[in-house]
Amino acid sequence: MRKLGIIGGTSWSSTQLYYEHINKAVAQRLGGLHSARLTIESLDFAELVALEHAGDWDGVAKLNIDAAQRLQAAGADGLLMACNTTHKVYDAVAANVDVPVLHIGDAAGDRLAADRIGRIPLLGTRFTMTE
């Protein structure tokens, strides 16, 4: 089993959901007591939100790039960002690591296509909705 890195802390409660759902899926697929091989880099949500509100998207990118690089150094074979809003800096993060980074839009789009759903409502933070 490969190791997944999660950039979390954005917020801790969403990170918890990712952790729970990933582990439930692994246990369901492999059975028994199996769980996911994960490494989580938990950001300080207050620091991230302050940068977002200041419009400092380069700062947001740096926080996430640094986290992604630490996860890669810890042996992660792939990464995900446990926050819709931080996907605004996805391209910068993906360009600064040598492992694949899952984009939530791609994953959601693949699932919607598989389920033959053509239109959905989108809810999110002000940044997700306006950017």
Tab-separated table of N, CA, C and O in Angstrom:
chain	number	residue	atom	x	y	z
A	1	MET	N	0.842	-1.166	0.000
A	1	MET	CA	0.000	0.000	0.000
A	1	MET	C	0.894	1.238	0.000
A	1	MET	O	1.855	1.320	0.748
A	2	ARG	N	0.556	2.200	-0.842
A	2	ARG	CA	1.333	3.435	-0.902
A	2	ARG	C	0.895	4.394	0.202
A	2	ARG	O	-0.155	4.233	0.794
A	3	LYS	N	1.718	5.398	0.450
A	3	LYS	CA	1.469	6.362	1.519
A	3	LYS	C	0.919	7.658	0.937
A	3	LYS	O	1.484	8.214	-0.008
A	4	LEU	N	-0.180	8.137	1.523
A	4	LEU	CA	-0.835	9.369	1.091
A	4	LEU	C	-0.511	10.481	2.068
A	4	LEU	O	-0.559	10.280	3.283
A	5	GLY	N	-0.196	11.649	1.553
A	5	GLY	CA	0.017	12.828	2.385
A	5	GLY	C	-1.183	13.747	2.285
A	5	GLY	O	-1.707	13.977	1.191
A	6	ILE	N	-1.615	14.265	3.418
A	6	ILE	CA	-2.765	15.173	3.463
A	6	ILE	C	-2.318	16.513	4.018
A	6	ILE	O	-1.761	16.577	5.120
A	7	ILE	N	-2.554	17.579	3.261
A	7	ILE	CA	-2.379	18.928	3.795
A	7	ILE	C	-3.699	19.262	4.473
A	7	ILE	O	-4.722	19.428	3.812
A	8	GLY	N	-3.672	19.301	5.790
A	8	GLY	CA	-4.894	19.485	6.562
A	8	GLY	C	-4.813	20.689	7.479
A	8	GLY	O	-4.002	21.586	7.292
A	9	GLY	N	-5.703	20.683	8.470
A	9	GLY	CA	-5.778	21.790	9.405
A	9	GLY	C	-6.595	22.943	8.880
A	9	GLY	O	-6.635	24.015	9.466
A	10	THR	N	-7.262	22.709	7.773
A	10	THR	CA	-7.950	23.790	7.049
A	10	THR	C	-9.430	23.519	6.874
A	10	THR	O	-9.893	23.483	5.756
A	11	SER	N	-10.154	23.300	7.790
A	11	SER	CA	-10.035	23.278	9.239
A	11	SER	C	-9.750	21.865	9.738
A	11	SER	O	-9.813	20.922	8.965
A	12	TRP	N	-9.471	21.749	11.044
A	12	TRP	CA	-9.177	20.414	11.588
A	12	TRP	C	-10.372	19.495	11.418
A	12	TRP	O	-10.202	18.300	11.217
A	13	SER	N	-11.580	20.058	11.453
A	13	SER	CA	-12.765	19.199	11.333
A	13	SER	C	-12.899	18.612	9.925
A	13	SER	O	-13.323	17.470	9.771
A	14	SER	N	-12.524	19.366	8.902
A	14	SER	CA	-12.560	18.781	7.557
A	14	SER	C	-11.453	17.745	7.396
A	14	SER	O	-11.641	16.713	6.755
A	15	THR	N	-10.305	17.979	8.014
A	15	THR	CA	-9.214	17.011	7.973
A	15	THR	C	-9.651	15.702	8.620
A	15	THR	O	-9.351	14.620	8.124
A	16	GLN	N	-10.376	15.814	9.717
A	16	GLN	CA	-10.891	14.632	10.403
A	16	GLN	C	-11.793	13.826	9.477
A	16	GLN	O	-11.717	12.591	9.435
A	17	LEU	N	-12.639	14.515	8.699
A	17	LEU	CA	-13.534	13.807	7.777
A	17	LEU	C	-12.747	13.075	6.691
A	17	LEU	O	-13.071	11.941	6.351
A	18	TYR	N	-11.741	13.724	6.142
A	18	TYR	CA	-10.901	13.060	5.143
A	18	TYR	C	-10.270	11.804	5.742
A	18	TYR	O	-10.285	10.737	5.136
A	19	TYR	N	-9.691	11.943	6.939
A	19	TYR	CA	-9.043	10.822	7.618
A	19	TYR	C	-10.027	9.672	7.818
A	19	TYR	O	-9.726	8.514	7.512
A	20	GLU	N	-11.205	10.010	8.304
A	20	GLU	CA	-12.219	8.983	8.565
A	20	GLU	C	-12.669	8.290	7.280
A	20	GLU	O	-12.700	7.060	7.206
A	21	HIS	N	-13.009	9.058	6.258
A	21	HIS	CA	-13.519	8.470	5.020
A	21	HIS	C	-12.461	7.637	4.297
A	21	HIS	O	-12.774	6.572	3.747
A	22	ILE	N	-11.232	8.113	4.284
A	22	ILE	CA	-10.160	7.353	3.639
A	22	ILE	C	-9.966	6.019	4.353
A	22	ILE	O	-9.871	4.967	3.719
A	23	ASN	N	-9.912	6.050	5.673
A	23	ASN	CA	-9.699	4.805	6.427
A	23	ASN	C	-10.883	3.857	6.307
A	23	ASN	O	-10.693	2.636	6.208
A	24	LYS	N	-12.099	4.374	6.293
A	24	LYS	CA	-13.264	3.507	6.102
A	24	LYS	C	-13.226	2.842	4.725
A	24	LYS	O	-13.548	1.664	4.594
A	25	ALA	N	-12.816	3.596	3.705
A	25	ALA	CA	-12.741	3.034	2.359
A	25	ALA	C	-11.674	1.944	2.278
A	25	ALA	O	-11.887	0.900	1.651
A	26	VAL	N	-10.531	2.169	2.909
A	26	VAL	CA	-9.471	1.152	2.916
A	26	VAL	C	-9.939	-0.102	3.643
A	26	VAL	O	-9.757	-1.225	3.163
A	27	ALA	N	-10.568	0.070	4.788
A	27	ALA	CA	-11.062	-1.082	5.558
A	27	ALA	C	-12.121	-1.845	4.774
A	27	ALA	O	-12.143	-3.079	4.777
A	28	GLN	N	-12.974	-1.108	4.078
A	28	GLN	CA	-14.021	-1.773	3.283
A	28	GLN	C	-13.399	-2.535	2.114
A	28	GLN	O	-13.787	-3.665	1.821
A	29	ARG	N	-12.419	-1.945	1.469
A	29	ARG	CA	-11.807	-2.574	0.306
A	29	ARG	C	-10.934	-3.766	0.688
A	29	ARG	O	-10.977	-4.810	0.050
A	30	LEU	N	-10.138	-3.616	1.765
A	30	LEU	CA	-9.177	-4.658	2.132
A	30	LEU	C	-9.651	-5.567	3.257
A	30	LEU	O	-9.092	-6.637	3.456
A	31	GLY	N	-10.653	-5.116	4.012
A	31	GLY	CA	-11.217	-5.926	5.078
A	31	GLY	C	-10.365	-5.942	6.331
A	31	GLY	O	-9.283	-5.354	6.400
A	32	GLY	N	-10.903	-6.621	7.316
A	32	GLY	CA	-10.167	-6.817	8.562
A	32	GLY	C	-9.802	-5.518	9.253
A	32	GLY	O	-10.592	-4.590	9.314
A	33	LEU	N	-8.578	-5.470	9.725
A	33	LEU	CA	-8.102	-4.321	10.484
A	33	LEU	C	-7.260	-3.356	9.645
A	33	LEU	O	-6.551	-2.510	10.198
A	34	HIS	N	-7.365	-3.446	8.326
A	34	HIS	CA	-6.566	-2.575	7.464
A	34	HIS	C	-6.957	-1.111	7.635
A	34	HIS	O	-8.130	-0.785	7.827
A	35	SER	N	-5.937	-0.272	7.555
A	35	SER	CA	-6.149	1.173	7.558
A	35	SER	C	-5.154	1.801	6.589
A	35	SER	O	-4.199	1.159	6.152
A	36	ALA	N	-5.396	3.054	6.266
A	36	ALA	CA	-4.568	3.751	5.275
A	36	ALA	C	-3.215	4.137	5.859
A	36	ALA	O	-3.107	4.457	7.039
A	37	ARG	N	-2.210	4.111	5.003
A	37	ARG	CA	-0.906	4.669	5.354
A	37	ARG	C	-0.971	6.153	5.020
A	37	ARG	O	-1.030	6.523	3.853
A	38	LEU	N	-1.013	6.997	6.049
A	38	LEU	CA	-1.199	8.432	5.876
A	38	LEU	C	-0.166	9.232	6.653
A	38	LEU	O	0.271	8.821	7.719
A	39	THR	N	0.148	10.384	6.115
A	39	THR	CA	0.897	11.405	6.833
A	39	THR	C	0.116	12.692	6.678
A	39	THR	O	-0.285	13.050	5.568
A	40	ILE	N	-0.126	13.372	7.799
A	40	ILE	CA	-0.907	14.611	7.769
A	40	ILE	C	-0.019	15.768	8.206
A	40	ILE	O	0.641	15.702	9.237
A	41	GLU	N	-0.008	16.807	7.418
A	41	GLU	CA	0.660	18.063	7.763
A	41	GLU	C	-0.464	19.049	8.078
A	41	GLU	O	-1.203	19.482	7.191
A	42	SER	N	-0.633	19.351	9.350
A	42	SER	CA	-1.742	20.179	9.800
A	42	SER	C	-1.309	21.636	9.903
A	42	SER	O	-0.460	21.993	10.716
A	43	LEU	N	-1.899	22.473	9.047
A	43	LEU	CA	-1.597	23.901	9.058
A	43	LEU	C	-2.366	24.589	10.176
A	43	LEU	O	-3.381	24.088	10.646
A	44	ASP	N	-1.903	25.772	10.568
A	44	ASP	CA	-2.632	26.606	11.516
A	44	ASP	C	-3.700	27.351	10.723
A	44	ASP	O	-3.384	28.244	9.920
A	45	PHE	N	-4.943	26.971	10.918
A	45	PHE	CA	-6.055	27.524	10.144
A	45	PHE	C	-6.136	29.045	10.284
A	45	PHE	O	-6.411	29.748	9.314
A	46	ALA	N	-5.873	29.582	11.480
A	46	ALA	CA	-5.942	31.031	11.683
A	46	ALA	C	-4.929	31.755	10.796
A	46	ALA	O	-5.241	32.805	10.215
A	47	GLU	N	-3.732	31.194	10.677
A	47	GLU	CA	-2.707	31.797	9.821
A	47	GLU	C	-3.147	31.784	8.355
A	47	GLU	O	-3.006	32.774	7.636
A	48	LEU	N	-3.699	30.666	7.925
A	48	LEU	CA	-4.169	30.545	6.548
A	48	LEU	C	-5.286	31.537	6.248
A	48	LEU	O	-5.251	32.249	5.241
A	49	VAL	N	-6.270	31.621	7.131
A	49	VAL	CA	-7.409	32.519	6.920
A	49	VAL	C	-6.952	33.977	6.898
A	49	VAL	O	-7.434	34.771	6.090
A	50	ALA	N	-6.000	34.336	7.752
A	50	ALA	CA	-5.481	35.706	7.757
A	50	ALA	C	-4.854	36.051	6.407
A	50	ALA	O	-5.068	37.150	5.873
A	51	LEU	N	-4.100	35.117	5.848
A	51	LEU	CA	-3.499	35.348	4.530
A	51	LEU	C	-4.577	35.490	3.454
A	51	LEU	O	-4.487	36.368	2.580
A	52	GLU	N	-5.587	34.636	3.509
A	52	GLU	CA	-6.677	34.713	2.530
A	52	GLU	C	-7.396	36.061	2.617
A	52	GLU	O	-7.637	36.705	1.589
A	53	HIS	N	-7.719	36.482	3.820
A	53	HIS	CA	-8.439	37.748	3.991
A	53	HIS	C	-7.588	38.948	3.583
A	53	HIS	O	-8.138	39.975	3.163
A	54	ALA	N	-6.278	38.821	3.697
A	54	ALA	CA	-5.381	39.888	3.263
A	54	ALA	C	-5.150	39.856	1.752
A	54	ALA	O	-4.500	40.741	1.204
A	55	GLY	N	-5.693	38.823	1.086
A	55	GLY	CA	-5.473	38.680	-0.351
A	55	GLY	C	-4.067	38.220	-0.697
A	55	GLY	O	-3.620	38.369	-1.828
A	56	ASP	N	-3.363	37.652	0.275
A	56	ASP	CA	-1.977	37.213	0.082
A	56	ASP	C	-1.965	35.759	-0.394
A	56	ASP	O	-1.607	34.849	0.345
A	57	TRP	N	-2.315	35.559	-1.659
A	57	TRP	CA	-2.391	34.204	-2.198
A	57	TRP	C	-1.007	33.615	-2.425
A	57	TRP	O	-0.854	32.396	-2.410
A	58	ASP	N	0.012	34.475	-2.579
A	58	ASP	CA	1.378	33.958	-2.626
A	58	ASP	C	1.754	33.359	-1.272
A	58	ASP	O	2.421	32.318	-1.203
A	59	GLY	N	1.320	33.998	-0.189
A	59	GLY	CA	1.549	33.464	1.154
A	59	GLY	C	0.814	32.156	1.380
A	59	GLY	O	1.353	31.220	1.977
A	60	VAL	N	-0.433	32.078	0.881
A	60	VAL	CA	-1.206	30.835	0.966
A	60	VAL	C	-0.488	29.736	0.196
A	60	VAL	O	-0.355	28.598	0.678
A	61	ALA	N	0.001	30.082	-0.985
A	61	ALA	CA	0.730	29.103	-1.794
A	61	ALA	C	1.978	28.622	-1.052
A	61	ALA	O	2.251	27.421	-0.999
A	62	LYS	N	2.738	29.548	-0.452
A	62	LYS	CA	3.959	29.163	0.253
A	62	LYS	C	3.654	28.220	1.415
A	62	LYS	O	4.356	27.218	1.596
A	63	LEU	N	2.612	28.521	2.203
A	63	LEU	CA	2.234	27.622	3.302
A	63	LEU	C	1.969	26.214	2.789
A	63	LEU	O	2.424	25.232	3.369
A	64	ASN	N	1.227	26.130	1.698
A	64	ASN	CA	0.844	24.833	1.157
A	64	ASN	C	2.002	24.140	0.453
A	64	ASN	O	2.143	22.915	0.553
A	65	ILE	N	2.842	24.890	-0.231
A	65	ILE	CA	4.020	24.300	-0.875
A	65	ILE	C	4.960	23.734	0.183
A	65	ILE	O	5.446	22.598	0.054
A	66	ASP	N	5.208	24.505	1.225
A	66	ASP	CA	6.089	24.026	2.302
A	66	ASP	C	5.533	22.740	2.918
A	66	ASP	O	6.271	21.790	3.165
A	67	ALA	N	4.216	22.713	3.162
A	67	ALA	CA	3.583	21.516	3.730
A	67	ALA	C	3.717	20.337	2.775
A	67	ALA	O	4.041	19.219	3.188
A	68	ALA	N	3.483	20.578	1.484
A	68	ALA	CA	3.568	19.515	0.485
A	68	ALA	C	4.991	18.956	0.417
A	68	ALA	O	5.188	17.739	0.321
A	69	GLN	N	5.972	19.827	0.483
A	69	GLN	CA	7.358	19.364	0.430
A	69	GLN	C	7.730	18.557	1.670
A	69	GLN	O	8.465	17.574	1.570
A	70	ARG	N	7.214	18.952	2.832
A	70	ARG	CA	7.477	18.168	4.046
A	70	ARG	C	6.815	16.787	3.942
A	70	ARG	O	7.396	15.776	4.357
A	71	LEU	N	5.612	16.736	3.380
A	71	LEU	CA	4.938	15.444	3.200
A	71	LEU	C	5.707	14.555	2.234
A	71	LEU	O	5.863	13.357	2.467
A	72	GLN	N	6.179	15.134	1.155
A	72	GLN	CA	6.975	14.364	0.198
A	72	GLN	C	8.236	13.844	0.872
A	72	GLN	O	8.596	12.671	0.710
A	73	ALA	N	8.902	14.689	1.654
A	73	ALA	CA	10.123	14.271	2.360
A	73	ALA	C	9.832	13.165	3.372
A	73	ALA	O	10.706	12.343	3.664
A	74	ALA	N	8.579	13.123	3.871
A	74	ALA	CA	8.181	12.087	4.831
A	74	ALA	C	7.781	10.788	4.148
A	74	ALA	O	7.361	9.843	4.810
A	75	GLY	N	7.899	10.751	2.827
A	75	GLY	CA	7.646	9.513	2.105
A	75	GLY	C	6.285	9.388	1.453
A	75	GLY	O	5.924	8.307	0.976
A	76	ALA	N	5.519	10.474	1.385
A	76	ALA	CA	4.209	10.407	0.719
A	76	ALA	C	4.398	10.144	-0.772
A	76	ALA	O	5.239	10.766	-1.420
A	77	ASP	N	3.602	9.219	-1.288
A	77	ASP	CA	3.632	8.877	-2.716
A	77	ASP	C	2.665	9.724	-3.528
A	77	ASP	O	2.710	9.726	-4.757
A	78	GLY	N	1.768	10.417	-2.853
A	78	GLY	CA	0.794	11.303	-3.471
A	78	GLY	C	0.216	12.189	-2.392
A	78	GLY	O	0.331	11.897	-1.204
A	79	LEU	N	-0.377	13.310	-2.813
A	79	LEU	CA	-0.881	14.301	-1.866
A	79	LEU	C	-2.307	14.704	-2.190
A	79	LEU	O	-2.751	14.630	-3.333
A	80	LEU	N	-2.988	15.178	-1.145
A	80	LEU	CA	-4.265	15.862	-1.355
A	80	LEU	C	-4.343	17.042	-0.412
A	80	LEU	O	-3.689	17.083	0.627
A	81	MET	N	-5.114	18.028	-0.817
A	81	MET	CA	-5.334	19.226	-0.024
A	81	MET	C	-6.763	19.136	0.515
A	81	MET	O	-7.711	19.132	-0.257
A	82	ALA	N	-6.893	19.079	1.845
A	82	ALA	CA	-8.194	18.845	2.475
A	82	ALA	C	-8.970	20.151	2.640
A	82	ALA	O	-9.497	20.449	3.703
A	83	CYS	N	-9.017	20.943	1.572
A	83	CYS	CA	-9.711	22.228	1.618
A	83	CYS	C	-10.022	22.678	0.196
A	83	CYS	O	-9.125	22.753	-0.645
A	84	ASN	N	-11.279	22.974	-0.066
A	84	ASN	CA	-11.649	23.451	-1.402
A	84	ASN	C	-10.985	24.784	-1.726
A	84	ASN	O	-10.484	24.988	-2.826
A	85	THR	N	-10.990	25.723	-0.773
A	85	THR	CA	-10.474	27.068	-1.032
A	85	THR	C	-8.997	27.048	-1.400
A	85	THR	O	-8.575	27.766	-2.309
A	86	THR	N	-8.194	26.221	-0.738
A	86	THR	CA	-6.763	26.225	-1.045
A	86	THR	C	-6.455	25.649	-2.425
A	86	THR	O	-5.325	25.778	-2.902
A	87	HIS	N	-7.443	25.084	-3.077
A	87	HIS	CA	-7.207	24.628	-4.444
A	87	HIS	C	-6.954	25.798	-5.396
A	87	HIS	O	-6.518	25.599	-6.518
A	88	LYS	N	-7.187	27.009	-4.921
A	88	LYS	CA	-6.829	28.193	-5.707
A	88	LYS	C	-5.322	28.204	-5.973
A	88	LYS	O	-4.879	28.720	-6.986
A	89	VAL	N	-4.528	27.610	-5.073
A	89	VAL	CA	-3.071	27.564	-5.246
A	89	VAL	C	-2.595	26.172	-5.646
A	89	VAL	O	-1.400	25.873	-5.570
A	90	TYR	N	-3.502	25.344	-6.106
A	90	TYR	CA	-3.175	23.960	-6.496
A	90	TYR	C	-2.022	23.910	-7.502
A	90	TYR	O	-1.092	23.107	-7.345
A	91	ASP	N	-2.076	24.717	-8.549
A	91	ASP	CA	-1.046	24.653	-9.590
A	91	ASP	C	0.348	24.918	-9.018
A	91	ASP	O	1.317	24.234	-9.378
A	92	ALA	N	0.450	25.886	-8.108
A	92	ALA	CA	1.747	26.193	-7.498
A	92	ALA	C	2.226	25.023	-6.637
A	92	ALA	O	3.409	24.672	-6.659
A	93	VAL	N	1.318	24.411	-5.904
A	93	VAL	CA	1.685	23.275	-5.059
A	93	VAL	C	2.151	22.111	-5.928
A	93	VAL	O	3.227	21.549	-5.715
A	94	ALA	N	1.345	21.763	-6.921
A	94	ALA	CA	1.677	20.619	-7.778
A	94	ALA	C	2.998	20.827	-8.519
A	94	ALA	O	3.736	19.863	-8.747
A	95	ALA	N	3.314	22.072	-8.868
A	95	ALA	CA	4.548	22.360	-9.601
A	95	ALA	C	5.795	22.267	-8.718
A	95	ALA	O	6.905	22.226	-9.238
A	96	ASN	N	5.609	22.231	-7.407
A	96	ASN	CA	6.746	22.264	-6.492
A	96	ASN	C	7.011	20.974	-5.750
A	96	ASN	O	7.792	20.950	-4.798
A	97	VAL	N	6.362	19.892	-6.180
A	97	VAL	CA	6.634	18.562	-5.628
A	97	VAL	C	6.766	17.576	-6.775
A	97	VAL	O	6.325	17.846	-7.900
A	98	ASP	N	7.367	16.444	-6.482
A	98	ASP	CA	7.594	15.425	-7.510
A	98	ASP	C	6.644	14.249	-7.397
A	98	ASP	O	6.883	13.205	-8.004
A	99	VAL	N	5.578	14.403	-6.613
A	99	VAL	CA	4.575	13.356	-6.466
A	99	VAL	C	3.235	13.914	-6.962
A	99	VAL	O	3.034	15.128	-6.987
A	100	PRO	N	2.313	13.046	-7.378
A	100	PRO	CA	1.017	13.532	-7.845
A	100	PRO	C	0.227	14.204	-6.721
A	100	PRO	O	0.308	13.793	-5.561
A	101	VAL	N	-0.525	15.242	-7.092
A	101	VAL	CA	-1.402	15.946	-6.161
A	101	VAL	C	-2.821	15.832	-6.706
A	101	VAL	O	-3.090	16.249	-7.832
A	102	LEU	N	-3.693	15.239	-5.922
A	102	LEU	CA	-5.086	15.077	-6.327
A	102	LEU	C	-5.781	16.430	-6.315
A	102	LEU	O	-5.673	17.172	-5.342
A	103	HIS	N	-6.482	16.752	-7.388
A	103	HIS	CA	-7.282	17.979	-7.435
A	103	HIS	C	-8.732	17.617	-7.150
A	103	HIS	O	-9.301	16.748	-7.810
A	104	ILE	N	-9.322	18.256	-6.170
A	104	ILE	CA	-10.682	17.929	-5.749
A	104	ILE	C	-11.684	18.083	-6.901
A	104	ILE	O	-12.641	17.323	-7.002
A	105	GLY	N	-11.450	19.053	-7.789
A	105	GLY	CA	-12.347	19.245	-8.927
A	105	GLY	C	-12.335	18.051	-9.867
A	105	GLY	O	-13.375	17.632	-10.374
A	106	ASP	N	-11.148	17.481	-10.088
A	106	ASP	CA	-11.045	16.297	-10.939
A	106	ASP	C	-11.754	15.107	-10.308
A	106	ASP	O	-12.496	14.378	-10.982
A	107	ALA	N	-11.515	14.907	-9.003
A	107	ALA	CA	-12.149	13.778	-8.311
A	107	ALA	C	-13.665	13.928	-8.297
A	107	ALA	O	-14.400	12.966	-8.564
A	108	ALA	N	-14.132	15.133	-8.010
A	108	ALA	CA	-15.582	15.364	-7.987
A	108	ALA	C	-16.172	15.200	-9.384
A	108	ALA	O	-17.231	14.582	-9.556
A	109	GLY	N	-15.492	15.728	-10.390
A	109	GLY	CA	-15.972	15.605	-11.767
A	109	GLY	C	-16.041	14.164	-12.232
A	109	GLY	O	-17.002	13.758	-12.885
A	110	ASP	N	-15.025	13.382	-11.892
A	110	ASP	CA	-15.025	11.962	-12.259
A	110	ASP	C	-16.208	11.239	-11.625
A	110	ASP	O	-16.875	10.427	-12.271
A	111	ARG	N	-16.474	11.534	-10.352
A	111	ARG	CA	-17.584	10.866	-9.665
A	111	ARG	C	-18.928	11.292	-10.254
A	111	ARG	O	-19.820	10.463	-10.457
A	112	LEU	N	-19.077	12.581	-10.528
A	112	LEU	CA	-20.327	13.067	-11.119
A	112	LEU	C	-20.555	12.446	-12.492
A	112	LEU	O	-21.682	12.054	-12.821
A	113	ALA	N	-19.505	12.344	-13.279
A	113	ALA	CA	-19.627	11.727	-14.604
A	113	ALA	C	-20.003	10.256	-14.469
A	113	ALA	O	-20.874	9.765	-15.199
A	114	ALA	N	-19.369	9.556	-13.530
A	114	ALA	CA	-19.684	8.135	-13.328
A	114	ALA	C	-21.131	7.940	-12.889
A	114	ALA	O	-21.779	6.968	-13.274
A	115	ASP	N	-21.641	8.890	-12.106
A	115	ASP	CA	-23.026	8.820	-11.634
A	115	ASP	C	-24.013	9.487	-12.590
A	115	ASP	O	-25.198	9.598	-12.291
A	116	ARG	N	-23.494	9.985	-13.726
A	116	ARG	CA	-24.299	10.654	-14.757
A	116	ARG	C	-25.082	11.846	-14.217
A	116	ARG	O	-26.257	12.040	-14.547
A	117	ILE	N	-24.411	12.627	-13.407
A	117	ILE	CA	-24.997	13.850	-12.867
A	117	ILE	C	-24.379	15.020	-13.614
A	117	ILE	O	-23.158	15.181	-13.642
A	118	GLY	N	-25.223	15.834	-14.242
A	118	GLY	CA	-24.732	16.916	-15.086
A	118	GLY	C	-24.697	18.277	-14.427
A	118	GLY	O	-23.919	19.138	-14.815
A	119	ARG	N	-25.530	18.496	-13.430
A	119	ARG	CA	-25.573	19.799	-12.768
A	119	ARG	C	-25.687	19.583	-11.263
A	119	ARG	O	-26.449	18.735	-10.814
A	120	ILE	N	-24.920	20.393	-10.514
A	120	ILE	CA	-24.962	20.319	-9.055
A	120	ILE	C	-24.875	21.724	-8.480
A	120	ILE	O	-24.335	22.632	-9.115
A	121	PRO	N	-25.394	21.915	-7.291
A	121	PRO	CA	-25.156	23.192	-6.604
A	121	PRO	C	-23.761	23.167	-5.984
A	121	PRO	O	-23.221	22.102	-5.676
A	122	LEU	N	-23.161	24.318	-5.813
A	122	LEU	CA	-21.849	24.422	-5.182
A	122	LEU	C	-21.968	25.347	-3.986
A	122	LEU	O	-22.439	26.477	-4.109
A	123	LEU	N	-21.547	24.859	-2.850
A	123	LEU	CA	-21.484	25.663	-1.638
A	123	LEU	C	-20.035	25.748	-1.208
A	123	LEU	O	-19.282	24.791	-1.349
A	124	GLY	N	-19.634	26.873	-0.688
A	124	GLY	CA	-18.268	26.999	-0.225
A	124	GLY	C	-18.021	28.339	0.418
A	124	GLY	O	-18.932	29.159	0.567
A	125	THR	N	-16.769	28.575	0.781
A	125	THR	CA	-16.390	29.856	1.357
A	125	THR	C	-16.541	30.952	0.311
A	125	THR	O	-16.678	30.686	-0.890
A	126	ARG	N	-16.483	32.188	0.755
A	126	ARG	CA	-16.571	33.317	-0.176
A	126	ARG	C	-15.488	33.196	-1.249
A	126	ARG	O	-15.735	33.430	-2.420
A	127	PHE	N	-14.289	32.762	-0.835
A	127	PHE	CA	-13.197	32.644	-1.801
A	127	PHE	C	-13.482	31.548	-2.832
A	127	PHE	O	-13.227	31.713	-4.019
A	128	THR	N	-14.030	30.432	-2.385
A	128	THR	CA	-14.372	29.338	-3.310
A	128	THR	C	-15.443	29.809	-4.286
A	128	THR	O	-15.370	29.516	-5.482
A	129	MET	N	-16.402	30.552	-3.797
A	129	MET	CA	-17.543	30.934	-4.625
A	129	MET	C	-17.218	32.080	-5.579
A	129	MET	O	-17.802	32.180	-6.640
A	130	THR	N	-16.286	32.954	-5.222
A	130	THR	CA	-16.014	34.137	-6.049
A	130	THR	C	-14.766	34.026	-6.887
A	130	THR	O	-14.577	34.796	-7.814
A	131	GLU	N	-13.912	33.099	-6.582
A	131	GLU	CA	-12.657	32.978	-7.336
A	131	GLU	C	-12.851	31.976	-8.445
A	131	GLU	O	-12.058	31.491	-9.073
